[in-house]
Amino acid sequence: PILLFASRLLPPDTARDASALYAWCRRLDEICDAPGADPAETRTQLDDWRVRLDDLWDGNPADDMDAALNQCLNRHDGLEKKPFLDMIAGMRSDAVDQRRVETMEELEEYGYRVAGTV
């Protein structure tokens, strides 16, 4: 709901780009947040999305939503692949039976990967 409200305040191309970025992040998040998901299956799905990201970056989107993100990337050549890769890595680190963060450095890295990349 907040994105919809905010998008009405943005120029149309910017709103489309923000929506495409959000949709990509949201679809990844849904993989990790599936109730009762098997961690191994989640990691496999995230590995598939890593390949999908490579294909997208090469200009070969898998579906219409990826195509929207591809158009966004074409309009904003300053968007780098690294934050997308970092997001996948952060979500992959969540795909375990139990996770424990030992140091502040680990917490900062985790926070960047799963939230800061967005």
PDB file of C-alpha atoms in Angstrom, residues 10-87:
ATOM      1  CA  LEU A  10       6.686   9.981  -8.640  1.00  0.00           C
ATOM      2  CA  PRO A  11       7.091  10.576 -12.367  1.00  0.00           C
ATOM      3  CA  PRO A  12       5.614   7.605 -14.304  1.00  0.00           C
ATOM      4  CA  ASP A  13       8.979   6.099 -15.392  1.00  0.00           C
ATOM      5  CA  THR A  14      10.369   6.364 -11.871  1.00  0.00           C
ATOM      6  CA  ALA A  15       7.245   4.762 -10.424  1.00  0.00           C
ATOM      7  CA  ARG A  16       7.499   1.901 -12.942  1.00  0.00           C
ATOM      8  CA  ASP A  17      11.155   1.372 -12.103  1.00  0.00           C
ATOM      9  CA  ALA A  18      10.514   1.406  -8.353  1.00  0.00           C
ATOM     10  CA  SER A  19       7.709  -1.095  -8.838  1.00  0.00           C
ATOM     11  CA  ALA A  20       9.927  -3.390 -10.924  1.00  0.00           C
ATOM     12  CA  LEU A  21      12.690  -3.309  -8.304  1.00  0.00           C
ATOM     13  CA  TYR A  22      10.225  -3.913  -5.493  1.00  0.00           C
ATOM     14  CA  ALA A  23       8.578  -6.825  -7.332  1.00  0.00           C
ATOM     15  CA  TRP A  24      11.925  -8.539  -7.855  1.00  0.00           C
ATOM     16  CA  CYS A  25      12.867  -8.164  -4.189  1.00  0.00           C
ATOM     17  CA  ARG A  26       9.416  -9.257  -3.059  1.00  0.00           C
ATOM     18  CA  ARG A  27       9.451 -12.426  -5.151  1.00  0.00           C
ATOM     19  CA  LEU A  28      12.808 -13.391  -3.662  1.00  0.00           C
ATOM     20  CA  ASP A  29      11.519 -12.676  -0.178  1.00  0.00           C
ATOM     21  CA  GLU A  30       8.507 -14.933  -0.764  1.00  0.00           C
ATOM     22  CA  ILE A  31      10.859 -17.851  -1.433  1.00  0.00           C
ATOM     23  CA  CYS A  32      12.451 -17.376   1.983  1.00  0.00           C
ATOM     24  CA  ASP A  33       9.264 -16.639   3.888  1.00  0.00           C
ATOM     25  CA  ALA A  34       7.289 -19.664   2.713  1.00  0.00           C
ATOM     26  CA  PRO A  35       5.808 -21.316   5.816  1.00  0.00           C
ATOM     27  CA  GLY A  36       7.425 -24.652   6.594  1.00  0.00           C
ATOM     28  CA  ALA A  37       9.892 -24.328   3.732  1.00  0.00           C
ATOM     29  CA  ASP A  38      12.698 -26.857   3.654  1.00  0.00           C
ATOM     30  CA  PRO A  39      16.015 -24.956   3.912  1.00  0.00           C
ATOM     31  CA  ALA A  40      17.656 -27.127   1.249  1.00  0.00           C
ATOM     32  CA  GLU A  41      14.790 -26.482  -1.181  1.00  0.00           C
ATOM     33  CA  THR A  42      14.946 -22.756  -0.403  1.00  0.00           C
ATOM     34  CA  ARG A  43      18.684 -22.711  -1.176  1.00  0.00           C
ATOM     35  CA  THR A  44      18.027 -24.546  -4.439  1.00  0.00           C
ATOM     36  CA  GLN A  45      15.378 -22.005  -5.421  1.00  0.00           C
ATOM     37  CA  LEU A  46      17.716 -19.136  -4.553  1.00  0.00           C
ATOM     38  CA  ASP A  47      20.463 -20.747  -6.626  1.00  0.00           C
ATOM     39  CA  ASP A  48      17.987 -20.850  -9.511  1.00  0.00           C
ATOM     40  CA  TRP A  49      17.306 -17.138  -8.987  1.00  0.00           C
ATOM     41  CA  ARG A  50      21.043 -16.480  -9.076  1.00  0.00           C
ATOM     42  CA  VAL A  51      21.119 -18.031 -12.565  1.00  0.00           C
ATOM     43  CA  ARG A  52      17.975 -16.081 -13.421  1.00  0.00           C
ATOM     44  CA  LEU A  53      19.741 -12.866 -12.365  1.00  0.00           C
ATOM     45  CA  ASP A  54      22.670 -13.685 -14.648  1.00  0.00           C
ATOM     46  CA  ASP A  55      20.239 -14.247 -17.518  1.00  0.00           C
ATOM     47  CA  LEU A  56      18.439 -11.009 -16.716  1.00  0.00           C
ATOM     48  CA  TRP A  57      21.718  -9.096 -16.627  1.00  0.00           C
ATOM     49  CA  ASP A  58      22.546 -10.573 -20.039  1.00  0.00           C
ATOM     50  CA  GLY A  59      19.254  -9.171 -21.370  1.00  0.00           C
ATOM     51  CA  ASN A  60      17.292 -12.434 -21.246  1.00  0.00           C
ATOM     52  CA  PRO A  61      14.398 -11.934 -18.804  1.00  0.00           C
ATOM     53  CA  ALA A  62      12.472 -15.064 -17.782  1.00  0.00           C
ATOM     54  CA  ASP A  63       9.039 -13.427 -17.601  1.00  0.00           C
ATOM     55  CA  ASP A  64       7.192 -10.113 -17.834  1.00  0.00           C
ATOM     56  CA  MET A  65       8.201  -9.057 -14.330  1.00  0.00           C
ATOM     57  CA  ASP A  66      11.855  -9.696 -15.104  1.00  0.00           C
ATOM     58  CA  ALA A  67      11.383  -7.802 -18.374  1.00  0.00           C
ATOM     59  CA  ALA A  68      10.147  -4.788 -16.387  1.00  0.00           C
ATOM     60  CA  LEU A  69      13.278  -4.953 -14.243  1.00  0.00           C
ATOM     61  CA  ASN A  70      15.398  -5.332 -17.371  1.00  0.00           C
ATOM     62  CA  GLN A  71      13.887  -2.105 -18.738  1.00  0.00           C
ATOM     63  CA  CYS A  72      14.662  -0.403 -15.430  1.00  0.00           C
ATOM     64  CA  LEU A  73      18.271  -1.594 -15.599  1.00  0.00           C
ATOM     65  CA  ASN A  74      18.543  -0.308 -19.158  1.00  0.00           C
ATOM     66  CA  ARG A  75      17.311   3.126 -18.082  1.00  0.00           C
ATOM     67  CA  HIS A  76      19.631   3.273 -15.069  1.00  0.00           C
ATOM     68  CA  ASP A  77      23.038   1.977 -16.045  1.00  0.00           C
ATOM     69  CA  GLY A  78      24.343   2.998 -12.611  1.00  0.00           C
ATOM     70  CA  LEU A  79      22.446   0.105 -11.019  1.00  0.00           C
ATOM     71  CA  GLU A  80      24.996  -2.569 -10.295  1.00  0.00           C
ATOM     72  CA  LYS A  81      24.568  -6.301 -10.034  1.00  0.00           C
ATOM     73  CA  LYS A  82      26.337  -6.550  -6.664  1.00  0.00           C
ATOM     74  CA  PRO A  83      23.384  -5.509  -4.447  1.00  0.00           C
ATOM     75  CA  PHE A  84      21.188  -8.101  -6.162  1.00  0.00           C
ATOM     76  CA  LEU A  85      23.834 -10.773  -5.595  1.00  0.00           C
ATOM     77  CA  ASP A  86      24.255  -9.652  -1.993  1.00  0.00           C
ATOM     78  CA  MET A  87      20.504  -9.901  -1.422  1.00  0.00           C
TER      79      MET A  87
END
